[in-house]
Amino acid sequence: MFVRNVWSAAELKFCCKPMLLKKPNNIGYAQFQLRQPFHNSRRSARRPIIEPNPLEIPQIESGPLNASSLVKPLLFTVGVTGVSLAGCVIWEYENVRSHAKAFLRRPNSWLNSHQRRNSQKSEPGPIRQWWDSLRTSEKVFYPILAANLLVFGAWRVRALQTFMIRYFCSNPSGSAVCLPMVLSTFSHYSGFHLAANMYVLYSFMPAGIAALGKEQFVAMYMSAGVISSFASVLYKVMVNQPGLSLGASGAIMAVLSYVCVQYPDTKLSIIFLPMYTFAAGTAIKVIMSVDLAGVVLGWKFFDHAAHLGGALFGMAWCYWGGLHVWGNRDKFLQYYHNFRKDSR
């Protein structure tokens, strides 16, 4: 058993806050936190000036929602999931092949070993040394963190805000529906939103990678991101409720639910109340129950449909996906092996 500190249930579920559109005169408005920069006035006094949030600008695309608009997102979800799985299977194959070649190149005598030692290159630089010192889970986490930080920084560039709203917010009524389903999973406008998501991911990633391996973990994470986005789009179309969503919570909920189902007796605790612990299996049931209530009752503070979709996918991967999808990759590996050999 091991104990992990996590946010409270409310903080965990902040991971994918939706920006729900109101529809006065068919113009969309988004609810989000305002930034308050300070500027010098003509009287040389520092007065707060509220800068308009880009998600509250009434140029957000909003149109009618209907069942036929789900066809392209569904096909896109299937395609991205398939590409993610295939890409990670190839990644695993190349890693194994690289390790095998390195093993075969090992010196088999003292003389070869001595010659190899004398011909070694100079010591690696500090960045390389730092990277080599990381755990496997950290080598997966930091690229994801870097991608999220890059998008977070792009939100601060005023000239890019229209582009960011169109392509980095999932919007079922927008002109671009499919690509944002992936890009929005790396998009955070609020610093607290980003910090909460990355903290939860960092906390549960070691257990997930220990059970799945880094390649299968990335395949599950990427698939969960687009599947949770589709769950959000599906819900909004069903209830005819257009709105924007962004954040990594769908993919993170898949990781959270996978770990909690795989290790149900793991003891978790709230970060501010570490003296109180509870079983992981109980925690995921409570979180999913809140999300289910949010979907049924139409709560709008969080994107409960995306949370629930990600959590259900994580559970499905734990019970079925790892064994029947990832476990049956041999035929694809054989095809790729033959293709690679023939293309030389």
Tab-separated table of C-alpha atoms in Angstrom:
chain	number	residue	atom	x	y	z
A	1	MET	CA	0.000	0.000	0.000
A	2	PHE	CA	1.166	3.530	-0.587
A	3	VAL	CA	-0.262	6.901	0.327
A	4	ARG	CA	-0.616	9.784	-2.103
A	5	ASN	CA	-1.701	13.360	-1.441
A	6	VAL	CA	-4.415	14.614	-3.757
A	7	TRP	CA	-6.599	17.707	-4.005
A	8	SER	CA	-10.053	17.685	-2.525
A	9	ALA	CA	-12.806	16.361	-4.759
A	10	ALA	CA	-13.830	19.875	-5.777
A	11	GLU	CA	-10.256	20.812	-6.676
A	12	LEU	CA	-9.721	17.604	-8.598
A	13	LYS	CA	-12.806	18.316	-10.623
A	14	PHE	CA	-11.677	21.826	-11.504
A	15	CYS	CA	-9.458	20.190	-14.088
A	16	CYS	CA	-11.746	20.894	-17.040
A	17	LYS	CA	-13.884	23.922	-16.354
A	18	PRO	CA	-16.268	24.581	-19.225
A	19	MET	CA	-17.051	27.994	-20.558
A	20	LEU	CA	-20.774	27.715	-21.215
A	21	LEU	CA	-22.220	30.019	-23.802
A	22	LYS	CA	-25.166	32.204	-23.095
A	23	LYS	CA	-27.126	32.984	-26.216
A	24	PRO	CA	-28.494	36.539	-26.268
A	25	ASN	CA	-29.205	37.322	-29.899
A	26	ASN	CA	-27.240	34.235	-30.963
A	27	ILE	CA	-23.984	35.782	-29.715
A	28	GLY	CA	-21.896	33.610	-27.412
A	29	TYR	CA	-20.345	34.773	-24.174
A	30	ALA	CA	-17.994	32.723	-22.022
A	31	GLN	CA	-17.662	32.752	-18.260
A	32	PHE	CA	-14.100	32.921	-17.033
A	33	GLN	CA	-11.869	34.691	-14.545
A	34	LEU	CA	-10.698	38.200	-15.413
A	35	ARG	CA	-7.112	39.341	-15.296
A	36	GLN	CA	-6.452	42.697	-13.679
A	37	PRO	CA	-3.310	44.427	-14.979
A	38	PHE	CA	-2.264	47.761	-13.568
A	39	HIS	CA	-1.388	50.842	-15.590
A	40	ASN	CA	-0.447	54.414	-14.742
A	41	SER	CA	-3.284	56.870	-15.249
A	42	ARG	CA	-2.901	60.488	-16.270
A	43	ARG	CA	-2.814	61.402	-12.589
A	44	SER	CA	0.192	59.094	-12.095
A	45	ALA	CA	-1.894	56.889	-9.829
A	46	ARG	CA	-1.821	53.115	-10.161
A	47	ARG	CA	-5.399	52.092	-10.757
A	48	PRO	CA	-6.619	48.627	-11.660
A	49	ILE	CA	-7.963	48.325	-15.175
A	50	ILE	CA	-9.918	45.207	-15.953
A	51	GLU	CA	-8.730	43.774	-19.237
A	52	PRO	CA	-11.449	41.964	-21.216
A	53	ASN	CA	-11.028	38.220	-21.099
A	54	PRO	CA	-10.777	36.793	-24.637
A	55	LEU	CA	-13.297	34.133	-23.720
A	56	GLU	CA	-15.860	36.838	-22.944
A	57	ILE	CA	-15.530	38.600	-26.287
A	58	PRO	CA	-18.799	38.195	-28.231
A	59	GLN	CA	-17.086	36.961	-31.414
A	60	ILE	CA	-17.186	33.347	-30.229
A	61	GLU	CA	-18.781	31.195	-32.899
A	62	SER	CA	-22.163	29.828	-31.935
A	63	GLY	CA	-24.593	28.011	-34.194
A	64	PRO	CA	-27.320	25.379	-34.134
A	65	LEU	CA	-26.521	21.906	-32.848
A	66	ASN	CA	-27.935	18.749	-34.412
A	67	ALA	CA	-27.233	15.025	-34.451
A	68	SER	CA	-25.676	15.117	-37.922
A	69	SER	CA	-22.880	17.320	-36.563
A	70	LEU	CA	-21.656	14.363	-34.498
A	71	VAL	CA	-20.523	12.301	-37.502
A	72	LYS	CA	-17.240	14.122	-38.121
A	73	PRO	CA	-16.274	14.301	-34.414
A	74	LEU	CA	-16.993	10.579	-34.049
A	75	LEU	CA	-14.865	9.644	-37.048
A	76	PHE	CA	-12.133	11.996	-35.863
A	77	THR	CA	-12.194	10.411	-32.399
A	78	VAL	CA	-11.856	6.916	-33.862
A	79	GLY	CA	-9.058	8.095	-36.142
A	80	VAL	CA	-7.046	9.864	-33.440
A	81	THR	CA	-7.441	6.907	-31.094
A	82	GLY	CA	-6.239	4.513	-33.780
A	83	VAL	CA	-3.275	6.710	-34.715
A	84	SER	CA	-2.331	7.127	-31.036
A	85	LEU	CA	-2.376	3.386	-30.453
A	86	ALA	CA	-0.495	2.589	-33.668
A	87	GLY	CA	2.088	5.290	-33.033
A	88	CYS	CA	2.782	4.106	-29.492
A	89	VAL	CA	3.031	0.484	-30.619
A	90	ILE	CA	5.648	1.545	-33.181
A	91	TRP	CA	7.389	3.588	-30.494
A	92	GLU	CA	7.564	0.513	-28.259
A	93	TYR	CA	8.857	-1.620	-31.154
A	94	GLU	CA	11.622	0.866	-31.958
A	95	ASN	CA	12.626	1.103	-28.293
A	96	VAL	CA	12.899	-2.670	-27.989
A	97	ARG	CA	14.830	-2.844	-31.264
A	98	SER	CA	17.196	-0.111	-30.128
A	99	HIS	CA	17.869	-1.873	-26.828
A	100	ALA	CA	18.462	-5.158	-28.623
A	101	LYS	CA	20.984	-3.569	-30.998
A	102	ALA	CA	22.765	-1.917	-28.078
A	103	PHE	CA	22.979	-5.258	-26.297
A	104	LEU	CA	24.447	-6.973	-29.367
A	105	ARG	CA	27.059	-4.249	-29.695
A	106	ARG	CA	28.348	-4.828	-26.188
A	107	PRO	CA	32.060	-5.786	-26.091
A	108	ASN	CA	32.670	-9.503	-25.642
A	109	SER	CA	36.266	-9.271	-24.546
A	110	TRP	CA	38.498	-7.201	-22.313
A	111	LEU	CA	40.374	-5.832	-25.339
A	112	ASN	CA	37.212	-4.589	-27.034
A	113	SER	CA	36.081	-3.113	-23.749
A	114	HIS	CA	39.389	-1.299	-23.336
A	115	GLN	CA	39.295	0.046	-26.875
A	116	ARG	CA	35.696	1.192	-26.428
A	117	ARG	CA	36.560	2.984	-23.206
A	118	ASN	CA	39.428	4.844	-24.859
A	119	SER	CA	37.253	5.927	-27.772
A	120	GLN	CA	34.360	7.185	-25.669
A	121	LYS	CA	33.072	10.652	-26.378
A	122	SER	CA	33.243	13.541	-23.949
A	123	GLU	CA	30.962	13.764	-20.954
A	124	PRO	CA	27.339	14.723	-21.720
A	125	GLY	CA	26.189	18.259	-20.981
A	126	PRO	CA	24.161	19.299	-17.925
A	127	ILE	CA	20.818	19.037	-19.731
A	128	ARG	CA	21.595	15.505	-20.856
A	129	GLN	CA	22.736	14.565	-17.352
A	130	TRP	CA	19.540	16.006	-15.882
A	131	TRP	CA	17.399	14.108	-18.387
A	132	ASP	CA	19.226	10.825	-17.710
A	133	SER	CA	18.675	11.293	-13.975
A	134	LEU	CA	14.884	11.452	-14.345
A	135	ARG	CA	12.554	8.562	-13.643
A	136	THR	CA	10.598	7.061	-16.510
A	137	SER	CA	7.395	8.710	-15.336
A	138	GLU	CA	9.108	12.107	-15.211
A	139	LYS	CA	10.429	11.666	-18.758
A	140	VAL	CA	6.813	11.299	-19.868
A	141	PHE	CA	5.444	14.014	-17.609
A	142	TYR	CA	7.803	16.848	-18.496
A	143	PRO	CA	7.063	16.853	-22.262
A	144	ILE	CA	3.336	16.963	-21.454
A	145	LEU	CA	3.980	19.789	-19.000
A	146	ALA	CA	6.064	21.658	-21.587
A	147	ALA	CA	3.283	21.397	-24.180
A	148	ASN	CA	0.735	22.737	-21.681
A	149	LEU	CA	3.028	25.589	-20.637
A	150	LEU	CA	3.624	26.526	-24.274
A	151	VAL	CA	-0.120	26.755	-24.932
A	152	PHE	CA	-0.634	28.613	-21.643
A	153	GLY	CA	1.904	31.182	-22.788
A	154	ALA	CA	0.223	31.495	-26.180
A	155	TRP	CA	-2.995	32.543	-24.432
A	156	ARG	CA	-1.097	35.602	-23.138
A	157	VAL	CA	-0.331	36.848	-26.664
A	158	ARG	CA	-3.162	39.191	-27.604
A	159	ALA	CA	-2.631	38.715	-31.344
A	160	LEU	CA	-3.180	34.962	-30.968
A	161	GLN	CA	-6.341	35.016	-28.867
A	162	THR	CA	-8.799	34.641	-31.744
A	163	PHE	CA	-6.737	31.723	-33.040
A	164	MET	CA	-6.585	30.175	-29.558
A	165	ILE	CA	-10.347	30.414	-29.065
A	166	ARG	CA	-11.000	28.752	-32.400
A	167	TYR	CA	-8.479	25.910	-32.196
A	168	PHE	CA	-7.658	25.424	-28.510
A	169	CYS	CA	-11.203	25.431	-27.120
A	170	SER	CA	-13.546	22.561	-27.880
A	171	ASN	CA	-16.688	24.083	-29.369
A	172	PRO	CA	-19.303	21.810	-31.027
A	173	SER	CA	-20.910	24.794	-32.767
A	174	GLY	CA	-17.684	26.304	-34.095
A	175	SER	CA	-16.324	26.174	-37.622
A	176	ALA	CA	-13.414	24.028	-36.389
A	177	VAL	CA	-14.803	21.135	-34.372
A	178	CYS	CA	-12.425	18.205	-34.763
A	179	LEU	CA	-8.902	19.567	-34.279
A	180	PRO	CA	-9.791	21.450	-31.059
A	181	MET	CA	-10.921	18.149	-29.544
A	182	VAL	CA	-7.226	17.249	-29.289
A	183	LEU	CA	-5.630	20.676	-28.897
A	184	SER	CA	-7.991	21.702	-26.092
A	185	THR	CA	-6.610	18.901	-23.907
A	186	PHE	CA	-3.315	20.826	-23.747
A	187	SER	CA	-4.987	24.211	-23.250
A	188	HIS	CA	-5.399	26.132	-19.975
A	189	TYR	CA	-6.213	29.813	-19.622
A	190	SER	CA	-6.080	29.995	-15.813
A	191	GLY	CA	-2.812	29.446	-13.955
A	192	PHE	CA	-4.605	27.636	-11.140
A	193	HIS	CA	-6.363	25.427	-13.671
A	194	LEU	CA	-3.010	24.431	-15.166
A	195	ALA	CA	-1.331	23.912	-11.783
A	196	ALA	CA	-4.158	21.729	-10.438
A	197	ASN	CA	-4.212	19.543	-13.528
A	198	MET	CA	-0.457	19.059	-13.652
A	199	TYR	CA	-0.265	18.315	-9.920
A	200	VAL	CA	-2.860	15.546	-10.169
A	201	LEU	CA	-1.217	14.108	-13.291
A	202	TYR	CA	2.227	14.145	-11.674
A	203	SER	CA	0.830	12.440	-8.561
A	204	PHE	CA	-0.804	9.525	-10.368
A	205	MET	CA	1.473	9.106	-13.377
A	206	PRO	CA	4.137	6.929	-11.626
A	207	ALA	CA	1.551	4.302	-10.662
A	208	GLY	CA	0.003	4.395	-14.145
A	209	ILE	CA	3.330	3.968	-15.932
A	210	ALA	CA	4.402	1.244	-13.514
A	211	ALA	CA	1.311	-0.745	-14.504
A	212	LEU	CA	1.197	0.086	-18.219
A	213	GLY	CA	4.673	1.047	-19.349
A	214	LYS	CA	5.373	4.439	-20.882
A	215	GLU	CA	4.217	3.573	-24.412
A	216	GLN	CA	0.870	2.127	-23.412
A	217	PHE	CA	0.365	4.967	-20.912
A	218	VAL	CA	0.838	7.634	-23.608
A	219	ALA	CA	-1.517	5.746	-25.923
A	220	MET	CA	-4.177	5.667	-23.212
A	221	TYR	CA	-3.620	9.325	-22.292
A	222	MET	CA	-3.921	10.616	-25.850
A	223	SER	CA	-6.941	8.423	-26.574
A	224	ALA	CA	-8.622	9.495	-23.346
A	225	GLY	CA	-8.146	13.159	-24.240
A	226	VAL	CA	-10.006	12.967	-27.544
A	227	ILE	CA	-12.631	10.512	-26.240
A	228	SER	CA	-13.475	12.760	-23.275
A	229	SER	CA	-13.743	15.706	-25.683
A	230	PHE	CA	-16.173	13.712	-27.798
A	231	ALA	CA	-18.197	12.880	-24.686
A	232	SER	CA	-18.427	16.615	-23.994
A	233	VAL	CA	-19.475	17.358	-27.591
A	234	LEU	CA	-22.046	14.551	-27.512
A	235	TYR	CA	-23.592	15.860	-24.301
A	236	LYS	CA	-23.782	19.441	-25.553
A	237	VAL	CA	-25.486	18.334	-28.758
A	238	MET	CA	-27.942	16.112	-26.875
A	239	VAL	CA	-29.057	18.916	-24.554
A	240	ASN	CA	-28.606	21.618	-27.212
A	241	GLN	CA	-26.228	23.536	-24.971
A	242	PRO	CA	-23.373	25.121	-26.964
A	243	GLY	CA	-20.273	26.034	-25.036
A	244	LEU	CA	-16.496	26.089	-24.885
A	245	SER	CA	-14.350	23.637	-22.944
A	246	LEU	CA	-10.613	23.360	-22.431
A	247	GLY	CA	-8.262	21.532	-20.102
A	248	ALA	CA	-6.557	18.189	-19.615
A	249	SER	CA	-9.076	16.825	-17.123
A	250	GLY	CA	-10.591	14.215	-19.449
A	251	ALA	CA	-7.244	12.510	-19.983
A	252	ILE	CA	-6.272	12.995	-16.323
A	253	MET	CA	-9.553	11.488	-15.140
A	254	ALA	CA	-8.744	8.422	-17.242
A	255	VAL	CA	-5.375	8.116	-15.478
A	256	LEU	CA	-7.014	8.699	-12.099
A	257	SER	CA	-9.738	6.116	-12.650
A	258	TYR	CA	-7.281	3.566	-14.065
A	259	VAL	CA	-5.003	3.838	-11.031
A	260	CYS	CA	-7.907	3.767	-8.574
A	261	VAL	CA	-9.403	0.664	-10.200
A	262	GLN	CA	-6.044	-1.059	-10.640
A	263	TYR	CA	-5.024	-0.331	-7.035
A	264	PRO	CA	-8.370	0.038	-5.185
A	265	ASP	CA	-6.841	-0.378	-1.725
A	266	THR	CA	-4.304	2.410	-2.220
A	267	LYS	CA	-4.656	5.019	0.489
A	268	LEU	CA	-5.261	8.581	-0.675
A	269	SER	CA	-5.435	11.744	1.370
A	270	ILE	CA	-6.459	15.358	0.867
A	271	ILE	CA	-3.397	17.539	0.501
A	272	PHE	CA	-4.425	19.924	3.308
A	273	LEU	CA	-5.682	17.130	5.597
A	274	PRO	CA	-3.073	14.369	5.302
A	275	MET	CA	-4.186	12.766	8.566
A	276	TYR	CA	-7.438	11.570	6.913
A	277	THR	CA	-7.025	8.770	4.375
A	278	PHE	CA	-9.481	6.874	2.209
A	279	ALA	CA	-9.321	4.041	-0.291
A	280	ALA	CA	-8.732	4.880	-3.956
A	281	GLY	CA	-11.624	2.638	-4.977
A	282	THR	CA	-13.985	4.678	-2.822
A	283	ALA	CA	-12.588	7.986	-4.086
A	284	ILE	CA	-13.206	7.240	-7.756
A	285	LYS	CA	-16.763	6.121	-7.018
A	286	VAL	CA	-17.501	9.400	-5.248
A	287	ILE	CA	-15.927	11.506	-8.009
A	288	MET	CA	-17.791	9.663	-10.764
A	289	SER	CA	-21.055	9.912	-8.816
A	290	VAL	CA	-20.668	13.687	-8.637
A	291	ASP	CA	-19.991	13.811	-12.384
A	292	LEU	CA	-22.993	11.619	-13.118
A	293	ALA	CA	-25.180	13.885	-11.007
A	294	GLY	CA	-23.790	16.878	-12.864
A	295	VAL	CA	-24.675	15.313	-16.232
A	296	VAL	CA	-28.181	14.290	-15.152
A	297	LEU	CA	-29.013	17.526	-13.348
A	298	GLY	CA	-27.376	19.795	-15.914
A	299	TRP	CA	-24.812	21.405	-13.642
A	300	LYS	CA	-22.701	23.947	-15.514
A	301	PHE	CA	-19.771	24.735	-13.255
A	302	PHE	CA	-17.606	21.894	-14.643
A	303	ASP	CA	-17.598	19.891	-17.854
A	304	HIS	CA	-19.000	16.839	-16.106
A	305	ALA	CA	-19.571	14.963	-19.366
A	306	ALA	CA	-15.874	15.183	-20.262
A	307	HIS	CA	-14.890	14.093	-16.736
A	308	LEU	CA	-17.260	11.149	-16.817
A	309	GLY	CA	-16.200	10.142	-20.328
A	310	GLY	CA	-12.525	10.147	-19.352
A	311	ALA	CA	-13.152	8.210	-16.134
A	312	LEU	CA	-15.220	5.568	-17.926
A	313	PHE	CA	-12.516	5.184	-20.560
A	314	GLY	CA	-9.867	4.686	-17.859
A	315	MET	CA	-11.966	1.988	-16.222
A	316	ALA	CA	-12.634	0.327	-19.584
A	317	TRP	CA	-8.926	0.310	-20.363
A	318	CYS	CA	-8.177	-1.276	-16.994
A	319	TYR	CA	-10.724	-4.078	-17.424
A	320	TRP	CA	-10.642	-4.597	-21.187
A	321	GLY	CA	-8.433	-2.289	-23.248
A	322	GLY	CA	-5.048	-3.344	-21.959
A	323	LEU	CA	-5.796	-7.019	-22.511
A	324	HIS	CA	-7.843	-7.030	-25.715
A	325	VAL	CA	-6.499	-3.942	-27.517
A	326	TRP	CA	-2.912	-3.444	-26.468
A	327	GLY	CA	-2.506	-7.149	-25.795
A	328	ASN	CA	-3.453	-8.014	-29.386
A	329	ARG	CA	-0.930	-5.755	-31.100
A	330	ASP	CA	1.172	-8.661	-32.415
A	331	LYS	CA	-0.416	-8.697	-35.875
A	332	PHE	CA	0.184	-4.993	-36.332
A	333	LEU	CA	3.759	-5.382	-35.085
A	334	GLN	CA	4.356	-8.168	-37.610
A	335	TYR	CA	2.975	-6.000	-40.393
A	336	TYR	CA	5.132	-3.063	-39.340
A	337	HIS	CA	8.202	-5.301	-39.028
A	338	ASN	CA	7.719	-6.604	-42.554
A	339	PHE	CA	7.068	-3.109	-43.881
A	340	ARG	CA	10.191	-1.782	-42.216
A	341	LYS	CA	12.284	-4.646	-43.578
A	342	ASP	CA	10.942	-4.249	-47.121
A	343	SER	CA	11.461	-0.488	-47.152
A	344	ARG	CA	15.217	-0.693	-46.610
